[in-house]
Short mmCIF file of C-alpha atoms in Angstrom, two decimals:
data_model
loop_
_atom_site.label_atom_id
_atom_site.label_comp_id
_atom_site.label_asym_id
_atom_site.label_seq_id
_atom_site.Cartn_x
_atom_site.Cartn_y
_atom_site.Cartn_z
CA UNK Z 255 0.00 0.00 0.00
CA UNK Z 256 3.02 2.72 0.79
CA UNK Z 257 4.53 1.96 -2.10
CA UNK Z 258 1.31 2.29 -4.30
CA UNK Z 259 0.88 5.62 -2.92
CA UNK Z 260 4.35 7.01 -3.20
CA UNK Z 261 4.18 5.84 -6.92
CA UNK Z 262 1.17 7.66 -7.26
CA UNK Z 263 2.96 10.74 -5.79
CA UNK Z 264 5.92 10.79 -7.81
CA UNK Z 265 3.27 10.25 -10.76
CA UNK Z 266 1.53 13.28 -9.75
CA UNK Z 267 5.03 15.48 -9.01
CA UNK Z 268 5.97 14.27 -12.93
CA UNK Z 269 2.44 15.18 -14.52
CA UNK Z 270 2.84 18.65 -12.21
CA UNK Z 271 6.12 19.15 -13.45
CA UNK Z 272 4.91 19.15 -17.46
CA UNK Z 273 2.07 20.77 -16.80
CA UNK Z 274 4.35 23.67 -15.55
CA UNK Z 275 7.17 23.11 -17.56
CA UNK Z 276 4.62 23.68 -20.67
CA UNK Z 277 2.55 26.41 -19.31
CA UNK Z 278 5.82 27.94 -18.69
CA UNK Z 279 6.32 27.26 -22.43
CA UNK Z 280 3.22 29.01 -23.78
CA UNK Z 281 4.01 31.91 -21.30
CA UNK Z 282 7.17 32.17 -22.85
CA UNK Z 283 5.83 32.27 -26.91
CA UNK Z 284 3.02 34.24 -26.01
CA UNK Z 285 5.80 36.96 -24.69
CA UNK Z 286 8.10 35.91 -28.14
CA UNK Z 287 4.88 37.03 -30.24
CA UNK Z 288 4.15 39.99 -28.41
CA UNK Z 289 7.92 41.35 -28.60
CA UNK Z 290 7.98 40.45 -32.26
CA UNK Z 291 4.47 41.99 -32.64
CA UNK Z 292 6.27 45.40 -31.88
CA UNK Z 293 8.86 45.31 -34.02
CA UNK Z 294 6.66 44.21 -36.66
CA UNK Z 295 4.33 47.15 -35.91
CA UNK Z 296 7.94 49.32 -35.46
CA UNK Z 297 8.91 48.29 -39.21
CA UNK Z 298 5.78 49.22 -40.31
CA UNK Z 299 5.46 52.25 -39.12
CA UNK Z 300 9.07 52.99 -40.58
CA UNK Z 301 7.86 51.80 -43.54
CA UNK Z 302 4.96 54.36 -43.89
CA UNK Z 303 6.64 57.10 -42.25
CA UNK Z 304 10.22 56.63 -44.87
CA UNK Z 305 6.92 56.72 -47.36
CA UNK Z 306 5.53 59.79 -46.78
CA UNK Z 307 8.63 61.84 -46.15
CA UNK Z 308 9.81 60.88 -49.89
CA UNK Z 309 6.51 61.86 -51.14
CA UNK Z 310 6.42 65.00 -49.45
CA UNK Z 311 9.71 66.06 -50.55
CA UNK Z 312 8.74 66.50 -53.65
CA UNK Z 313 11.56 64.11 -55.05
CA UNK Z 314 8.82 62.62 -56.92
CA UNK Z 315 6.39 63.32 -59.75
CA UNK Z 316 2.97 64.56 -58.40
CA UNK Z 317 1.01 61.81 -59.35
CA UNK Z 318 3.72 59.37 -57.51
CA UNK Z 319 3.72 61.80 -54.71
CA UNK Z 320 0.11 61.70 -54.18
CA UNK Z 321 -0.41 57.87 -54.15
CA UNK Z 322 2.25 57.02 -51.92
CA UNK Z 323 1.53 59.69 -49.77
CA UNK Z 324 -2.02 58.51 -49.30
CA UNK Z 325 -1.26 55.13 -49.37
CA UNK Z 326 0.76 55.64 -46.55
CA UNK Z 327 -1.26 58.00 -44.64
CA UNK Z 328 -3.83 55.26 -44.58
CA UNK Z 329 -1.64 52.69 -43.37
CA UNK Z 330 -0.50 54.62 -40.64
CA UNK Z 331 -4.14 56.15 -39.70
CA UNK Z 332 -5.71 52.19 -39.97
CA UNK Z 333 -7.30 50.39 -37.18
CA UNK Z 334 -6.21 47.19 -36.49
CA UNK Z 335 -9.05 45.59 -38.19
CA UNK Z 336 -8.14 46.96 -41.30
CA UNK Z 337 -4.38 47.55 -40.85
CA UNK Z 338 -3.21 43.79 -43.12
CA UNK Z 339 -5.43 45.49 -45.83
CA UNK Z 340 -4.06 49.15 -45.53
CA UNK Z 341 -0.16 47.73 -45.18
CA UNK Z 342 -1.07 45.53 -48.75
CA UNK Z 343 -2.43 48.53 -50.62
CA UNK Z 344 0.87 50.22 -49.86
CA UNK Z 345 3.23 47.58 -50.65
CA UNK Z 346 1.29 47.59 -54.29
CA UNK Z 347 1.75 51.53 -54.21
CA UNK Z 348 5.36 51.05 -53.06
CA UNK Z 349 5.26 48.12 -55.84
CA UNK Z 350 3.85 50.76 -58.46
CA UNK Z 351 5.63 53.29 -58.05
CA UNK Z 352 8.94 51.92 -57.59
CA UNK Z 353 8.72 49.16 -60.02
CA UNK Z 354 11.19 49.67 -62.52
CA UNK Z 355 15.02 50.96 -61.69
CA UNK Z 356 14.55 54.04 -63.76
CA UNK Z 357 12.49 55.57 -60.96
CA UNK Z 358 14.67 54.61 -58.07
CA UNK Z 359 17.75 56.33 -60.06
CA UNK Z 360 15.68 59.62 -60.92
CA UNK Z 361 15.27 59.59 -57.05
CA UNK Z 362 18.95 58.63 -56.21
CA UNK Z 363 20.18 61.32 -58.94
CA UNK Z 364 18.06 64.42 -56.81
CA UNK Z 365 20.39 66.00 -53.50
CA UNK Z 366 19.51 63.95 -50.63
CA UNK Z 367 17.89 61.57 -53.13
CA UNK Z 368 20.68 58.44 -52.54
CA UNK Z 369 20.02 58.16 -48.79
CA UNK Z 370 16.37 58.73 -49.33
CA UNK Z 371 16.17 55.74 -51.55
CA UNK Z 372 18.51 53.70 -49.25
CA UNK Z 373 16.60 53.66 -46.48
CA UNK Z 374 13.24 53.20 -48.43
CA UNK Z 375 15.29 50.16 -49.24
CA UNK Z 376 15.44 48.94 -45.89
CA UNK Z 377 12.60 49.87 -44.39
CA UNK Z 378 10.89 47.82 -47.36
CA UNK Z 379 13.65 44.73 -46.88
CA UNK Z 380 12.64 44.53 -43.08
CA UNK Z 381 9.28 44.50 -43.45
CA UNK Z 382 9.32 40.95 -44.58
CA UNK Z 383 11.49 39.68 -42.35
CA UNK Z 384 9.16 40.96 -38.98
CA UNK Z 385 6.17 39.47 -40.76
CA UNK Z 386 8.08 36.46 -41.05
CA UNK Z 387 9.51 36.31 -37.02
CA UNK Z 388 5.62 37.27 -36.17
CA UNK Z 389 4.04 34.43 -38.22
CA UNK Z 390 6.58 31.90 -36.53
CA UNK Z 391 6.29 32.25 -32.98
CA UNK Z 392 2.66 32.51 -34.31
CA UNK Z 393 2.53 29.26 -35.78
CA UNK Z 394 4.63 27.76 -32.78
CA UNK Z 395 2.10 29.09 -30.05
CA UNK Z 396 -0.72 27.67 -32.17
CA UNK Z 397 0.76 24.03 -32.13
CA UNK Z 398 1.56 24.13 -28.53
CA UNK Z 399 -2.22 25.13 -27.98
CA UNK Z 400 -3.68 22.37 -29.93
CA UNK Z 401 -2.17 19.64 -27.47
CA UNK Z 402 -4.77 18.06 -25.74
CA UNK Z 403 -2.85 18.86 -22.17
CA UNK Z 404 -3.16 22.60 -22.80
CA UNK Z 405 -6.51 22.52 -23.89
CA UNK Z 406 -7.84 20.04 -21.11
CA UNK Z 407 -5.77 21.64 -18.08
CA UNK Z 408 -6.41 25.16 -19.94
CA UNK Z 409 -2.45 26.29 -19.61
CA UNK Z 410 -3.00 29.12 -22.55
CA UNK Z 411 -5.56 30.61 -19.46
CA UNK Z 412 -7.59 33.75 -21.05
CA UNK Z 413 -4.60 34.48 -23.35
CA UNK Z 414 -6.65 35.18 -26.94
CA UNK Z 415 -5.87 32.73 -29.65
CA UNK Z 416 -2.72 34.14 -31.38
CA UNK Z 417 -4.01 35.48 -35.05
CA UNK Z 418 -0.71 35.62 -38.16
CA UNK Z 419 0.03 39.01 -39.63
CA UNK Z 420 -1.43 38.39 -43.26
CA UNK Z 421 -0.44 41.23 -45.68
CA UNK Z 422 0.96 41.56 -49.51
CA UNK Z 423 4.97 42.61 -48.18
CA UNK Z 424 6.70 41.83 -51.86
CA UNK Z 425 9.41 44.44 -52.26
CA UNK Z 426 9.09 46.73 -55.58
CA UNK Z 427 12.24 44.84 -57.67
CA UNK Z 428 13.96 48.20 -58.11
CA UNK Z 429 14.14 48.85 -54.16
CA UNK Z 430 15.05 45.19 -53.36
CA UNK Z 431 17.24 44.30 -55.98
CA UNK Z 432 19.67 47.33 -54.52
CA UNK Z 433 23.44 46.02 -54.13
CA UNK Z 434 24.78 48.21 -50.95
CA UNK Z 435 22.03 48.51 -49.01
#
């Protein structure tokens, strides 16, 4: 009988000690997602605001000027509803505008033009890659929840279900294709 119950104690201690271990697991993604939720949300505002500056510096044809600028300004203004749809419309304006090398050099060849473009270039080259670090520790929290130990023990608690960053984030060619920056 003692030794039924102190293998049912060490059984208990050794469930305990997942069930903590992976609680302390999900604690620790949900914190990875929310620290590369920031600098996702920090590249994209970079993005937006490297946007407008170039179109308000009037670097840029009007028409260019005007659709970047708004296409930004929207972006930046969105609510978080419609933020994956505001960020898409100006990776296509970015995309549009920015499409063919010509551009980028008319841009580059105008004083101040060269680091203008540059960091366009990175703030545009970045973007992707936050997306990408979001969408992972994304996907990894999501797996961890679907275990039948964190659903049945509830170890996620009232954290909300984590929801992927879905937006258009292709680079205009010209801007990514940019040896030097």
């Amino acid at each position: 009988m003692t030794e039924t119950l102190i293998w049912i104690v060490v059984a208990l201690v050794a469930i305990g000690l997942y069930l903590s271990w992976t609680a302390g697991r999900l604690d620790r993604l949900h914190t990875r997602i929310d620290a590369a939720r920031a600098a996702l949300d920090a590249q994209l505002l970079r993005r937006a605001s490297v946007t407008q500056e170039l179109a308000t510096s009037g670097v840029l044809d009007p028409a260019a000027s005007i659709v970047l600028y708004e296409a930004a300004h929207a972006a930046r203004q969105a609510e978080e509803e419609q933020r994956e749809v505001a960020e898409s419309e100006l990776s296509a304006a970015l995309r549009a505008v920015f499409g063919e090398a010509v551009q980028v050099e008319a841009v580059r060849q105008v004083p101040g033009g060269e680091e203008a473009a540059g960091e366009l270039a990175q703030a545009v080259r970045r973007v992707p890659m936050a997306r990408r670090f979001h969408n992972d520790a994304v996907r990894a929290a999501r797996a961890l929840r679907r275990h039948r130990a964190v659903r049945w023990f509830r170890l996620a608690g009232h954290a909300p279900f984590p929801l992927a960053f879905e937006m258009d984030d292709e680079p205009p060619v010209a801007l990514a294709d940019r040896p030097g920056t």
